[in-house]
Coordinates of C-alpha atoms in Angstrom, one line a residue:
Chain A
G1 CA 25.6 -6.2 -18.9
E2 CA 24.6 -3.2 -16.8
S3 CA 24.3 -4.2 -13.2
V4 CA 25.6 -2.9 -9.9
G5 CA 25.2 -4.9 -6.8
L6 CA 26.1 -4.7 -3.2
H7 CA 27.6 -7.3 -1.0
L8 CA 25.6 -6.5 2.2
P9 CA 22.1 -5.1 2.6
T10 CA 22.7 -3.9 6.1
L11 CA 25.6 -2.7 8.1
S12 CA 25.7 -1.8 11.8
V13 CA 28.6 0.1 13.4
Q14 CA 29.5 1.8 16.6
E15 CA 29.6 5.5 16.7
G16 CA 33.1 6.7 16.1
D17 CA 34.2 3.6 14.3
N18 CA 35.0 3.5 10.6
S19 CA 32.4 2.1 8.1
I20 CA 33.2 0.3 4.9
I21 CA 30.4 -0.2 2.4
N22 CA 31.2 -2.4 -0.6
C23 CA 29.8 -2.6 -4.1
A24 CA 30.4 -4.9 -7.1
Y25 CA 29.8 -4.0 -10.7
S26 CA 29.8 -6.1 -13.8
N27 CA 30.3 -3.7 -16.7
S28 CA 34.0 -3.3 -17.5
A29 CA 33.2 -0.3 -19.7
S30 CA 31.7 1.7 -16.8
D31 CA 33.2 5.1 -16.9
Y32 CA 32.3 6.8 -13.7
F33 CA 31.0 5.8 -10.3
I34 CA 29.2 7.7 -7.7
W35 CA 28.2 7.1 -4.1
Y36 CA 24.9 8.5 -2.9
K37 CA 23.4 8.8 0.6
Q38 CA 19.6 8.6 0.9
E39 CA 18.0 9.5 4.2
S40 CA 14.4 8.6 5.0
G41 CA 11.9 10.7 3.0
K42 CA 14.6 12.3 0.9
G43 CA 16.1 11.9 -2.5
P44 CA 19.7 10.5 -3.1
Q45 CA 22.4 13.0 -2.1
F46 CA 25.8 13.0 -3.8
I47 CA 28.7 12.0 -1.5
I48 CA 31.7 11.4 -3.7
D49 CA 32.6 10.2 -7.2
I50 CA 35.4 8.5 -9.0
R51 CA 36.4 8.1 -12.6
S52 CA 37.5 4.8 -14.0
N53 CA 41.1 6.1 -14.5
M54 CA 41.5 6.6 -10.8
D55 CA 41.8 4.0 -7.9
K56 CA 41.2 6.3 -4.9
R57 CA 39.6 9.5 -4.1
Q58 CA 39.2 11.3 -0.8
G59 CA 36.7 13.7 0.5
Q60 CA 35.7 15.0 3.9
R61 CA 35.6 11.9 6.1
V62 CA 34.9 9.7 3.1
T63 CA 37.2 7.8 0.7
V64 CA 36.2 5.8 -2.3
L65 CA 38.4 3.0 -3.6
L66 CA 38.1 1.5 -7.1
N67 CA 39.5 -1.9 -8.0
K68 CA 38.9 -2.4 -11.7
T69 CA 40.6 -5.8 -11.8
V70 CA 37.9 -7.3 -9.7
K71 CA 35.2 -4.7 -10.5
H72 CA 34.7 -3.6 -7.0
L73 CA 34.4 -0.3 -5.2
S74 CA 34.1 0.7 -1.6
L75 CA 33.0 3.7 0.4
Q76 CA 34.9 4.3 3.6
I77 CA 33.4 6.6 6.2
A78 CA 35.8 7.7 9.0
A79 CA 34.6 8.3 12.5
T80 CA 31.0 7.4 11.8
Q81 CA 28.4 9.7 13.3
P82 CA 24.7 9.3 14.0
G83 CA 24.0 11.6 11.1
D84 CA 25.6 9.0 8.8
S85 CA 22.6 6.7 9.3
A86 CA 21.1 6.2 5.9
V87 CA 20.9 4.0 2.9
Y88 CA 24.0 4.2 0.7
F89 CA 23.9 3.4 -3.0
C90 CA 26.7 3.0 -5.5
A91 CA 25.8 4.0 -9.0
E92 CA 27.6 3.8 -12.3
I93 CA 27.6 5.5 -15.6
P94 CA 27.6 2.5 -18.0
F95 CA 29.6 4.2 -20.7
Q96 CA 31.1 7.7 -21.4
G97 CA 28.3 10.2 -22.1
A98 CA 25.5 7.9 -21.0
Q99 CA 22.3 9.6 -20.1
K100 CA 21.5 7.5 -17.1
L101 CA 22.8 6.2 -13.8
V102 CA 22.6 2.5 -12.9
F103 CA 22.1 2.1 -9.2
G104 CA 22.8 -0.8 -7.0
Q105 CA 20.3 -2.1 -4.4
G106 CA 21.7 -0.2 -1.5
T107 CA 23.2 -0.8 2.0
R108 CA 21.4 0.5 5.1
L109 CA 24.0 1.9 7.6
T110 CA 22.9 1.9 11.2
I111 CA 25.0 3.7 13.9
N112 CA 25.0 2.2 17.4
P113 CA 25.6 4.7 20.3
Chain B
D1 CA 18.8 28.6 -3.9
A2 CA 15.9 26.2 -4.2
G3 CA 16.8 22.6 -5.1
V4 CA 14.8 20.3 -7.3
T5 CA 11.1 20.4 -6.3
Q6 CA 8.5 17.8 -6.9
S7 CA 4.7 17.7 -6.5
P8 CA 2.7 16.2 -5.0
T9 CA 4.7 14.6 -2.2
H10 CA 2.3 11.7 -1.8
L11 CA -0.4 10.3 -4.0
I12 CA -2.8 7.4 -3.8
K13 CA -4.4 6.1 -6.9
T14 CA -6.5 3.1 -7.9
R15 CA -5.5 0.5 -10.5
G16 CA -6.4 1.6 -14.0
Q17 CA -6.2 5.3 -13.2
H18 CA -3.8 7.8 -14.7
V19 CA -1.3 9.9 -12.8
T20 CA 0.7 13.1 -13.5
L21 CA 3.8 13.9 -11.5
R22 CA 5.6 17.3 -11.7
C23 CA 9.1 18.4 -11.3
S24 CA 10.8 21.8 -11.3
P25 CA 14.6 21.7 -11.8
I26 CA 17.2 23.8 -10.1
S27 CA 17.3 27.3 -11.7
G28 CA 19.5 27.2 -14.8
H29 CA 19.4 23.5 -15.2
K30 CA 18.1 22.4 -18.6
S31 CA 18.1 18.6 -18.1
V32 CA 15.6 16.6 -16.2
S33 CA 15.7 12.9 -15.5
W34 CA 13.1 10.6 -14.0
Y35 CA 13.8 7.5 -11.9
Q36 CA 11.5 5.0 -10.2
Q37 CA 12.5 3.6 -6.8
V38 CA 10.7 0.6 -5.6
L39 CA 10.8 0.0 -1.8
G40 CA 14.1 -1.6 -0.9
Q41 CA 15.8 -1.1 -4.2
G42 CA 17.9 1.5 -6.0
P43 CA 16.4 4.0 -8.4
Q44 CA 15.8 2.9 -12.0
F45 CA 16.1 5.2 -14.9
I46 CA 12.9 6.1 -16.8
F47 CA 13.5 9.1 -18.9
Q48 CA 15.9 12.0 -19.6
Y49 CA 14.9 15.2 -21.2
Y50 CA 17.2 18.0 -22.4
E51 CA 16.0 21.2 -24.0
K52 CA 12.5 19.7 -24.3
E53 CA 13.7 16.7 -26.2
E54 CA 13.8 13.1 -25.0
R55 CA 17.4 12.1 -24.8
G56 CA 17.2 8.7 -23.1
R57 CA 14.6 6.2 -22.1
G58 CA 14.8 3.2 -19.8
N59 CA 13.2 -0.2 -20.0
F60 CA 9.7 0.9 -19.1
P61 CA 6.4 0.2 -20.9
D62 CA 4.7 2.8 -23.1
R63 CA 2.3 3.5 -20.3
F64 CA 5.0 5.8 -19.0
S65 CA 5.5 9.1 -20.8
A66 CA 7.0 12.4 -20.0
R67 CA 7.5 15.9 -21.4
Q68 CA 9.6 19.0 -20.7
F69 CA 8.2 22.5 -20.9
P70 CA 9.9 25.7 -22.1
N71 CA 10.7 26.7 -18.5
Y72 CA 12.5 23.3 -18.2
S73 CA 10.0 21.9 -15.7
S74 CA 8.8 18.4 -16.5
E75 CA 5.8 16.0 -16.1
L76 CA 5.8 12.3 -15.8
N77 CA 2.6 10.6 -16.9
V78 CA 1.7 7.0 -16.1
N79 CA -1.5 5.5 -17.6
A80 CA -3.4 2.4 -16.7
L81 CA -1.8 2.1 -13.3
L82 CA -0.8 -1.3 -11.9
L83 CA -0.1 -2.3 -8.4
G84 CA 3.6 -2.6 -9.3
D85 CA 3.8 1.0 -10.2
S86 CA 3.7 1.8 -6.5
A87 CA 7.1 3.5 -5.8
L88 CA 9.0 6.6 -5.1
Y89 CA 9.4 8.7 -8.3
L90 CA 12.5 10.8 -8.3
C91 CA 13.3 13.7 -10.5
A92 CA 16.9 14.8 -11.0
S93 CA 18.2 17.9 -12.8
S94 CA 21.5 18.8 -14.3
L95 CA 23.1 21.6 -16.3
T96 CA 24.3 19.5 -19.3
A97 CA 23.0 17.1 -21.8
S98 CA 25.1 14.4 -20.3
P99 CA 23.4 14.6 -17.0
A100 CA 24.6 11.5 -15.3
Y101 CA 27.8 13.2 -14.1
E102 CA 26.1 16.0 -12.2
Q103 CA 22.6 15.1 -11.1
Y104 CA 20.8 16.6 -8.2
F105 CA 17.8 14.7 -6.9
G106 CA 14.5 16.0 -5.6
P107 CA 12.7 14.5 -2.6
G108 CA 10.4 12.4 -4.8
T109 CA 6.7 11.7 -5.1
R110 CA 5.5 8.6 -3.2
L111 CA 2.9 6.9 -5.4
T112 CA 0.7 4.2 -3.9
V113 CA -1.6 2.2 -6.2
T114 CA -4.4 0.2 -4.6

């Protein structure tokens, strides 16, 4: 079925450390995955995406890893900064050409000074 | 360039009332999608419109309806409001008819039903 879930609802890290946010999905036909960042009072903001034919993709300070064998993806944020504090969502496109995104519940990332 | 805009930003309604939420997409974007985000959860897909036609619909009751205008702006209407309709309503726009790949979200309208 279509469902995307997250392992942890909250994550607290020290400023400067690396953060890893995990996400599990159940639909083996999912074609595309996206990580969004949502700050308080704002809509979700695109961070990075990955297609199902890839297992790793890197952006600026962020890396997404996709493990299709166990239906798991993760978002790694390097050298976490105070501005990274937000709720992070993974989302999937359940099949190629789908009109909708299926979002997970979200993980709140808190940065400790 | 202006991003996706939504109005109003906040709204308080009473059970049984009707509400209309508005969205203006990014200039040049022809697709608009609506999502409902209940507090503490991820957004859930409600509708997608492209070129004024409904292209997708989520698992929401018929109390929810939407339309898209010739200028590609959109309205979401909810009738007979329930307490459970309290949520952040997000609008997202994209260039193409398969919008999920390139969606840009607005700041949302916070609806409170009392």
